[in-house]
Amino acid sequence: MVFFFLLFAIVGLASAVMVVTRKNVMHAALFLLLTFACVGATYVMLRAEVLAAVQVLVYAGAVMVLFLFAILLVNMPEAVRLRQWTRQSTVAVVLAGLTGLWLIIATVRAFTGFAAPPEAATQPLGTPRAIGEALFSDYVLPFEIASLILLAAMVGAIVLARETAREEERPDEALTDLPPDTQEDQQPV
Amino acid sequence: MWVDVLIILLKVLVVLLALIHLGALLTWAERKQSAAIQDRIGPNRARIAGRAAMGLFHAIADGIKMVTKEDFVPAGAHRTLHTLAPAAALFPALVVFAAIPFGDVLRIGERVIPLQIADLNVGIVYIFAISSMAVYGTMLAGWASNNNYALLGGLRASSQMISYEITMGLSIIGVLMIYETAQLNVIVQKQGELLWGFLPKWGIVVQPVAFFLFLAAAMAENKRVPFDLPEGESEIIGYFVEYSSMKFAMFFLAEFVEIVIVSGLVVTLFFGGWQVPYLYADGFHWPFGWGVWQLPHLLVVLLQVASFGFKVLVGCWVLLTVRWTLPRFRYDQVMHLGWKILLELAFVNLLITAVVVLLIT
């Protein structure tokens, strides 16, 4: 168990470092994928199966796929030559240090006086039912707020896309507005 | 202890070998079936000891050909990723089946063996998580080949797979609502219940719309005709144009193994998995009070596994028939169908299911 934890932790952290240091953005993305997979594996070892599956489904299967999709459209030789660093290391160090400190404090506080709930042995906390019940009872407000934020982001994306589409005002718009199956007949003979 | 490990290893071995061999046999089935559909004879030349065996040896000949061909990496290609991409395409296809139950429990003396490799309580989420990784194989193949046509094929493939993944996931949620679990063997067990005393509570009966949505989306994920735009072997060029030898064979095998997976998933979720109508652990319980027909345990298990295998084969046959009957969609039609028709239908189906489930319980 400890061996596997160390394996996933070391591989995950090492590839996280690689994500930041690689010049080729495709390599960076693939190392990020490896990090996500290692985090998912640690979730499995903590018996949080739902979290693990969702981690792979959402981060590795959806978020990173969209990243790669954007990368496929990038001019790679030019992108590699771009400057990789902005000169704001002071701000970065301060922010990263504060975040790290806060994480350590939060972890320590969570584990002092921590006792497993009595039913934990028989009822694993990572089942879909347990997570669902927690989300819709104790954590319903954060859950709803998160869904509202996502909805707002979605509406925003659609509005932005619509505006650029309207600006383009393509001359062949009359054709593309037709249902797809009648388009063929409208082509000039 | 070591017996348990041995049993698990044996199950993994049996399922893996069954998957790969069924995938290889499907290449033969596809040729013979397409020949029958198009009124041709199909492969009949490869002979061993003067026997053609209905062209079965062509699968072996194909294997030999693939292994002995030159393994070519184009100039300027990304060598590591070019090699990794076929593995990334084949891996999810081979691993997904671990969560699909192919039978109930087998009792030998004191020992109880579940006929499923991994009984995960997140079974269906696991399947979606793993199959969402399949897109990396196509993306990396397109990108690493240093070929603009391959790159465009990879883009087409990934946008199509991302689009239909959403419909596929949403169509299943209705099934989860009705059976109230994500555990695949529980879903199958609950499909053994009867509606109104005679109708098996199969997924197709309680979620018919979800079945069609899932089937369409899964076929799009599989990237075969009518959704074969990523590849388009007859006129446009696909993402694995720069692949030869066994690397190409791995893409090819992944596609055929995915047919088995799609069929297995459809059977598990909508056609009762290993259930035989009215067959329970101790034998047939006929409806309308026609009595009980006792059967020995081993025969029941055999019937269940045979039922699962038979249903999967029928599913494969249907998928092959669809592939050889329909023409290919145009790209805008694929996107239109995915985003403006199937997705909406999936949402409506979800809403109606939720209301009905709430009203009944």
PDB file of C-alpha atoms in Angstrom, chain B residues 59-260:
ATOM      1  CA  ALA B  59      -7.903 -13.536 -40.189  1.00  0.00           C
ATOM      2  CA  ILE B  60      -4.706 -15.529 -39.628  1.00  0.00           C
ATOM      3  CA  ALA B  61      -3.269 -14.378 -42.949  1.00  0.00           C
ATOM      4  CA  ASP B  62      -4.032 -10.789 -41.941  1.00  0.00           C
ATOM      5  CA  GLY B  63      -2.199 -11.249 -38.678  1.00  0.00           C
ATOM      6  CA  ILE B  64       0.887 -12.638 -40.419  1.00  0.00           C
ATOM      7  CA  LYS B  65       0.787  -9.819 -42.953  1.00  0.00           C
ATOM      8  CA  MET B  66       0.538  -7.139 -40.237  1.00  0.00           C
ATOM      9  CA  VAL B  67       3.413  -8.572 -38.197  1.00  0.00           C
ATOM     10  CA  THR B  68       5.765  -8.928 -41.151  1.00  0.00           C
ATOM     11  CA  LYS B  69       5.125  -5.504 -42.732  1.00  0.00           C
ATOM     12  CA  GLU B  70       7.626  -2.681 -42.314  1.00  0.00           C
ATOM     13  CA  ASP B  71       7.026  -0.536 -39.246  1.00  0.00           C
ATOM     14  CA  PHE B  72       7.370   2.962 -40.686  1.00  0.00           C
ATOM     15  CA  VAL B  73       7.768   6.254 -38.831  1.00  0.00           C
ATOM     16  CA  PRO B  74       7.566   9.267 -41.138  1.00  0.00           C
ATOM     17  CA  ALA B  75      10.289  11.915 -41.167  1.00  0.00           C
ATOM     18  CA  GLY B  76       9.650  14.727 -38.720  1.00  0.00           C
ATOM     19  CA  ALA B  77       7.159  12.699 -36.741  1.00  0.00           C
ATOM     20  CA  HIS B  78       7.291  12.715 -32.957  1.00  0.00           C
ATOM     21  CA  ARG B  79       8.802   9.277 -32.467  1.00  0.00           C
ATOM     22  CA  THR B  80       7.671   8.600 -28.874  1.00  0.00           C
ATOM     23  CA  LEU B  81       4.113   9.810 -29.265  1.00  0.00           C
ATOM     24  CA  HIS B  82       3.795   8.178 -32.672  1.00  0.00           C
ATOM     25  CA  THR B  83       4.588   4.855 -30.988  1.00  0.00           C
ATOM     26  CA  LEU B  84       2.490   5.564 -27.919  1.00  0.00           C
ATOM     27  CA  ALA B  85      -0.689   6.560 -29.780  1.00  0.00           C
ATOM     28  CA  PRO B  86      -1.803   3.054 -30.903  1.00  0.00           C
ATOM     29  CA  ALA B  87      -1.363   1.786 -27.347  1.00  0.00           C
ATOM     30  CA  ALA B  88      -3.389   4.734 -26.063  1.00  0.00           C
ATOM     31  CA  ALA B  89      -6.134   3.768 -28.510  1.00  0.00           C
ATOM     32  CA  LEU B  90      -6.165   0.060 -27.652  1.00  0.00           C
ATOM     33  CA  PHE B  91      -5.743   0.300 -23.871  1.00  0.00           C
ATOM     34  CA  PRO B  92      -9.172   1.764 -22.960  1.00  0.00           C
ATOM     35  CA  ALA B  93     -10.925  -0.720 -25.227  1.00  0.00           C
ATOM     36  CA  LEU B  94      -9.299  -3.667 -23.465  1.00  0.00           C
ATOM     37  CA  VAL B  95      -9.759  -2.362 -19.922  1.00  0.00           C
ATOM     38  CA  VAL B  96     -13.403  -1.262 -20.037  1.00  0.00           C
ATOM     39  CA  PHE B  97     -14.755  -4.801 -20.016  1.00  0.00           C
ATOM     40  CA  ALA B  98     -13.421  -5.346 -16.473  1.00  0.00           C
ATOM     41  CA  ALA B  99     -16.577  -3.825 -14.985  1.00  0.00           C
ATOM     42  CA  ILE B 100     -19.083  -5.673 -17.189  1.00  0.00           C
ATOM     43  CA  PRO B 101     -20.590  -8.771 -15.531  1.00  0.00           C
ATOM     44  CA  PHE B 102     -20.862 -11.795 -17.812  1.00  0.00           C
ATOM     45  CA  GLY B 103     -22.734 -14.004 -15.348  1.00  0.00           C
ATOM     46  CA  ASP B 104     -24.131 -14.189 -11.839  1.00  0.00           C
ATOM     47  CA  VAL B 105     -22.155 -15.982  -9.119  1.00  0.00           C
ATOM     48  CA  LEU B 106     -20.631 -19.407  -9.613  1.00  0.00           C
ATOM     49  CA  ARG B 107     -20.672 -21.630  -6.520  1.00  0.00           C
ATOM     50  CA  ILE B 108     -18.086 -24.390  -6.282  1.00  0.00           C
ATOM     51  CA  GLY B 109     -18.312 -26.019  -2.862  1.00  0.00           C
ATOM     52  CA  GLU B 110     -17.792 -23.250  -0.293  1.00  0.00           C
ATOM     53  CA  ARG B 111     -16.336 -20.813  -2.787  1.00  0.00           C
ATOM     54  CA  VAL B 112     -18.475 -18.081  -4.383  1.00  0.00           C
ATOM     55  CA  ILE B 113     -17.016 -16.649  -7.589  1.00  0.00           C
ATOM     56  CA  PRO B 114     -18.673 -13.560  -9.062  1.00  0.00           C
ATOM     57  CA  LEU B 115     -18.491 -13.790 -12.850  1.00  0.00           C
ATOM     58  CA  GLN B 116     -17.157 -10.265 -13.263  1.00  0.00           C
ATOM     59  CA  ILE B 117     -13.583  -9.064 -13.011  1.00  0.00           C
ATOM     60  CA  ALA B 118     -14.151  -6.002 -10.842  1.00  0.00           C
ATOM     61  CA  ASP B 119     -17.424  -5.322  -9.039  1.00  0.00           C
ATOM     62  CA  LEU B 120     -17.016  -1.546  -8.691  1.00  0.00           C
ATOM     63  CA  ASN B 121     -19.674   0.486  -6.928  1.00  0.00           C
ATOM     64  CA  VAL B 122     -19.015   3.193  -9.528  1.00  0.00           C
ATOM     65  CA  GLY B 123     -19.110   0.681 -12.396  1.00  0.00           C
ATOM     66  CA  ILE B 124     -20.820   2.790 -15.003  1.00  0.00           C
ATOM     67  CA  VAL B 125     -18.811   5.920 -14.122  1.00  0.00           C
ATOM     68  CA  TYR B 126     -15.644   3.854 -14.425  1.00  0.00           C
ATOM     69  CA  ILE B 127     -16.683   2.776 -17.904  1.00  0.00           C
ATOM     70  CA  PHE B 128     -17.294   6.349 -18.995  1.00  0.00           C
ATOM     71  CA  ALA B 129     -14.067   7.528 -17.377  1.00  0.00           C
ATOM     72  CA  ILE B 130     -11.977   4.923 -19.179  1.00  0.00           C
ATOM     73  CA  SER B 131     -13.730   5.235 -22.515  1.00  0.00           C
ATOM     74  CA  SER B 132     -13.299   9.017 -22.398  1.00  0.00           C
ATOM     75  CA  MET B 133      -9.563   8.292 -22.562  1.00  0.00           C
ATOM     76  CA  ALA B 134      -9.968   6.666 -25.980  1.00  0.00           C
ATOM     77  CA  VAL B 135      -9.833  10.043 -27.690  1.00  0.00           C
ATOM     78  CA  TYR B 136      -6.150  10.457 -26.781  1.00  0.00           C
ATOM     79  CA  GLY B 137      -5.112   7.693 -29.155  1.00  0.00           C
ATOM     80  CA  THR B 138      -6.699   9.422 -32.139  1.00  0.00           C
ATOM     81  CA  MET B 139      -5.542  12.899 -31.106  1.00  0.00           C
ATOM     82  CA  LEU B 140      -1.944  11.858 -30.536  1.00  0.00           C
ATOM     83  CA  ALA B 141      -1.895   9.819 -33.745  1.00  0.00           C
ATOM     84  CA  GLY B 142      -3.075  12.832 -35.701  1.00  0.00           C
ATOM     85  CA  TRP B 143      -0.639  15.194 -34.042  1.00  0.00           C
ATOM     86  CA  ALA B 144       2.469  13.026 -33.886  1.00  0.00           C
ATOM     87  CA  SER B 145       2.402  11.937 -37.553  1.00  0.00           C
ATOM     88  CA  ASN B 146       3.633  15.288 -38.898  1.00  0.00           C
ATOM     89  CA  ASN B 147       1.002  15.109 -41.603  1.00  0.00           C
ATOM     90  CA  ASN B 148      -1.628  17.791 -42.149  1.00  0.00           C
ATOM     91  CA  TYR B 149      -4.260  15.299 -43.293  1.00  0.00           C
ATOM     92  CA  ALA B 150      -3.670  13.154 -40.244  1.00  0.00           C
ATOM     93  CA  LEU B 151      -3.918  16.238 -38.032  1.00  0.00           C
ATOM     94  CA  LEU B 152      -7.223  17.249 -39.621  1.00  0.00           C
ATOM     95  CA  GLY B 153      -8.472  13.693 -39.189  1.00  0.00           C
ATOM     96  CA  GLY B 154      -7.453  13.802 -35.540  1.00  0.00           C
ATOM     97  CA  LEU B 155      -9.319  17.086 -35.088  1.00  0.00           C
ATOM     98  CA  ARG B 156     -12.443  15.663 -36.709  1.00  0.00           C
ATOM     99  CA  ALA B 157     -12.202  12.559 -34.566  1.00  0.00           C
ATOM    100  CA  SER B 158     -11.732  14.365 -31.291  1.00  0.00           C
ATOM    101  CA  SER B 159     -14.476  16.929 -31.852  1.00  0.00           C
ATOM    102  CA  GLN B 160     -16.881  14.151 -32.794  1.00  0.00           C
ATOM    103  CA  MET B 161     -15.956  12.029 -29.802  1.00  0.00           C
ATOM    104  CA  ILE B 162     -16.214  14.949 -27.369  1.00  0.00           C
ATOM    105  CA  SER B 163     -19.639  15.875 -28.752  1.00  0.00           C
ATOM    106  CA  TYR B 164     -21.193  12.441 -28.529  1.00  0.00           C
ATOM    107  CA  GLU B 165     -19.683  11.590 -25.159  1.00  0.00           C
ATOM    108  CA  ILE B 166     -22.097  14.041 -23.527  1.00  0.00           C
ATOM    109  CA  THR B 167     -25.159  12.421 -25.065  1.00  0.00           C
ATOM    110  CA  MET B 168     -23.851   8.986 -24.144  1.00  0.00           C
ATOM    111  CA  GLY B 169     -23.399   9.982 -20.508  1.00  0.00           C
ATOM    112  CA  LEU B 170     -26.760  11.738 -20.245  1.00  0.00           C
ATOM    113  CA  SER B 171     -28.673   8.863 -21.822  1.00  0.00           C
ATOM    114  CA  ILE B 172     -27.429   6.510 -19.104  1.00  0.00           C
ATOM    115  CA  ILE B 173     -28.506   8.703 -16.185  1.00  0.00           C
ATOM    116  CA  GLY B 174     -32.132   7.728 -16.789  1.00  0.00           C
ATOM    117  CA  VAL B 175     -31.141   4.068 -16.404  1.00  0.00           C
ATOM    118  CA  LEU B 176     -29.272   4.889 -13.194  1.00  0.00           C
ATOM    119  CA  MET B 177     -32.372   6.661 -11.841  1.00  0.00           C
ATOM    120  CA  ILE B 178     -34.601   3.663 -12.450  1.00  0.00           C
ATOM    121  CA  TYR B 179     -32.282   1.005 -11.058  1.00  0.00           C
ATOM    122  CA  GLU B 180     -30.983   3.365  -8.334  1.00  0.00           C
ATOM    123  CA  THR B 181     -27.380   2.197  -8.582  1.00  0.00           C
ATOM    124  CA  ALA B 182     -24.240   2.638 -10.645  1.00  0.00           C
ATOM    125  CA  GLN B 183     -23.072  -0.896  -9.888  1.00  0.00           C
ATOM    126  CA  LEU B 184     -23.343  -2.885 -13.084  1.00  0.00           C
ATOM    127  CA  ASN B 185     -24.101  -6.322 -11.625  1.00  0.00           C
ATOM    128  CA  VAL B 186     -26.868  -4.817  -9.459  1.00  0.00           C
ATOM    129  CA  ILE B 187     -28.303  -3.160 -12.562  1.00  0.00           C
ATOM    130  CA  VAL B 188     -28.350  -6.552 -14.246  1.00  0.00           C
ATOM    131  CA  GLN B 189     -29.860  -8.256 -11.180  1.00  0.00           C
ATOM    132  CA  LYS B 190     -32.658  -5.686 -11.046  1.00  0.00           C
ATOM    133  CA  GLN B 191     -33.445  -6.357 -14.699  1.00  0.00           C
ATOM    134  CA  GLY B 192     -34.533  -9.835 -13.602  1.00  0.00           C
ATOM    135  CA  GLU B 193     -37.583  -8.362 -11.864  1.00  0.00           C
ATOM    136  CA  LEU B 194     -40.923  -8.591 -13.614  1.00  0.00           C
ATOM    137  CA  LEU B 195     -43.314  -5.815 -14.591  1.00  0.00           C
ATOM    138  CA  TRP B 196     -47.009  -6.717 -14.195  1.00  0.00           C
ATOM    139  CA  GLY B 197     -45.964 -10.238 -13.383  1.00  0.00           C
ATOM    140  CA  PHE B 198     -44.724 -11.278 -16.823  1.00  0.00           C
ATOM    141  CA  LEU B 199     -42.610  -8.599 -18.572  1.00  0.00           C
ATOM    142  CA  PRO B 200     -38.889  -8.646 -17.641  1.00  0.00           C
ATOM    143  CA  LYS B 201     -37.844  -5.205 -16.380  1.00  0.00           C
ATOM    144  CA  TRP B 202     -35.112  -4.824 -19.005  1.00  0.00           C
ATOM    145  CA  GLY B 203     -33.642  -1.412 -19.786  1.00  0.00           C
ATOM    146  CA  ILE B 204     -35.196  -1.403 -23.248  1.00  0.00           C
ATOM    147  CA  VAL B 205     -38.660  -1.712 -21.665  1.00  0.00           C
ATOM    148  CA  VAL B 206     -38.277   1.057 -19.091  1.00  0.00           C
ATOM    149  CA  GLN B 207     -35.912   3.340 -21.039  1.00  0.00           C
ATOM    150  CA  PRO B 208     -36.542   2.852 -24.768  1.00  0.00           C
ATOM    151  CA  VAL B 209     -35.477   6.381 -25.780  1.00  0.00           C
ATOM    152  CA  ALA B 210     -32.261   6.113 -23.809  1.00  0.00           C
ATOM    153  CA  PHE B 211     -31.480   2.901 -25.687  1.00  0.00           C
ATOM    154  CA  PHE B 212     -31.609   4.595 -29.081  1.00  0.00           C
ATOM    155  CA  LEU B 213     -29.698   7.646 -27.854  1.00  0.00           C
ATOM    156  CA  PHE B 214     -27.024   5.468 -26.280  1.00  0.00           C
ATOM    157  CA  LEU B 215     -26.709   3.285 -29.354  1.00  0.00           C
ATOM    158  CA  ALA B 216     -26.336   6.270 -31.686  1.00  0.00           C
ATOM    159  CA  ALA B 217     -23.815   8.004 -29.431  1.00  0.00           C
ATOM    160  CA  ALA B 218     -21.829   4.828 -28.870  1.00  0.00           C
ATOM    161  CA  MET B 219     -21.641   4.216 -32.604  1.00  0.00           C
ATOM    162  CA  ALA B 220     -20.324   7.742 -33.066  1.00  0.00           C
ATOM    163  CA  GLU B 221     -17.714   7.075 -30.388  1.00  0.00           C
ATOM    164  CA  ASN B 222     -16.747   3.938 -32.256  1.00  0.00           C
ATOM    165  CA  LYS B 223     -16.019   6.056 -35.370  1.00  0.00           C
ATOM    166  CA  ARG B 224     -17.513   3.634 -37.885  1.00  0.00           C
ATOM    167  CA  VAL B 225     -19.921   4.261 -40.733  1.00  0.00           C
ATOM    168  CA  PRO B 226     -22.230   6.259 -40.609  1.00  0.00           C
ATOM    169  CA  PHE B 227     -19.947   8.249 -38.287  1.00  0.00           C
ATOM    170  CA  ASP B 228     -16.608   7.419 -39.921  1.00  0.00           C
ATOM    171  CA  LEU B 229     -15.613  10.986 -40.819  1.00  0.00           C
ATOM    172  CA  PRO B 230     -12.462  10.828 -38.714  1.00  0.00           C
ATOM    173  CA  GLU B 231     -11.263   8.038 -40.960  1.00  0.00           C
ATOM    174  CA  GLY B 232     -13.246   8.196 -44.203  1.00  0.00           C
ATOM    175  CA  GLU B 233     -11.126   5.502 -45.800  1.00  0.00           C
ATOM    176  CA  SER B 234     -12.734   5.723 -49.204  1.00  0.00           C
ATOM    177  CA  GLU B 235     -12.097   9.408 -49.942  1.00  0.00           C
ATOM    178  CA  ILE B 236     -10.906  11.684 -47.140  1.00  0.00           C
ATOM    179  CA  ILE B 237      -7.833  10.716 -45.130  1.00  0.00           C
ATOM    180  CA  GLY B 238      -7.894   9.795 -41.480  1.00  0.00           C
ATOM    181  CA  TYR B 239      -5.724  10.195 -38.434  1.00  0.00           C
ATOM    182  CA  PHE B 240      -3.847   6.893 -38.845  1.00  0.00           C
ATOM    183  CA  VAL B 241      -2.721   7.471 -42.424  1.00  0.00           C
ATOM    184  CA  GLU B 242       0.954   7.382 -41.353  1.00  0.00           C
ATOM    185  CA  TYR B 243       0.683   4.052 -39.555  1.00  0.00           C
ATOM    186  CA  SER B 244       1.701   0.653 -40.827  1.00  0.00           C
ATOM    187  CA  SER B 245       2.393  -2.820 -39.545  1.00  0.00           C
ATOM    188  CA  MET B 246       1.266  -3.741 -36.017  1.00  0.00           C
ATOM    189  CA  LYS B 247       0.728  -0.113 -35.023  1.00  0.00           C
ATOM    190  CA  PHE B 248      -1.988   0.126 -37.642  1.00  0.00           C
ATOM    191  CA  ALA B 249      -3.256  -3.265 -36.552  1.00  0.00           C
ATOM    192  CA  MET B 250      -3.641  -1.943 -33.011  1.00  0.00           C
ATOM    193  CA  PHE B 251      -5.904   0.885 -34.191  1.00  0.00           C
ATOM    194  CA  PHE B 252      -7.800  -1.632 -36.275  1.00  0.00           C
ATOM    195  CA  LEU B 253      -8.135  -4.075 -33.383  1.00  0.00           C
ATOM    196  CA  ALA B 254      -9.213  -1.271 -31.026  1.00  0.00           C
ATOM    197  CA  GLU B 255     -12.050  -0.443 -33.406  1.00  0.00           C
ATOM    198  CA  PHE B 256     -13.283  -4.023 -33.499  1.00  0.00           C
ATOM    199  CA  VAL B 257     -12.873  -4.565 -29.772  1.00  0.00           C
ATOM    200  CA  GLU B 258     -14.931  -1.397 -29.287  1.00  0.00           C
ATOM    201  CA  ILE B 259     -17.736  -3.031 -31.266  1.00  0.00           C
ATOM    202  CA  VAL B 260     -17.754  -5.842 -28.712  1.00  0.00           C
TER     203      VAL B 260
END
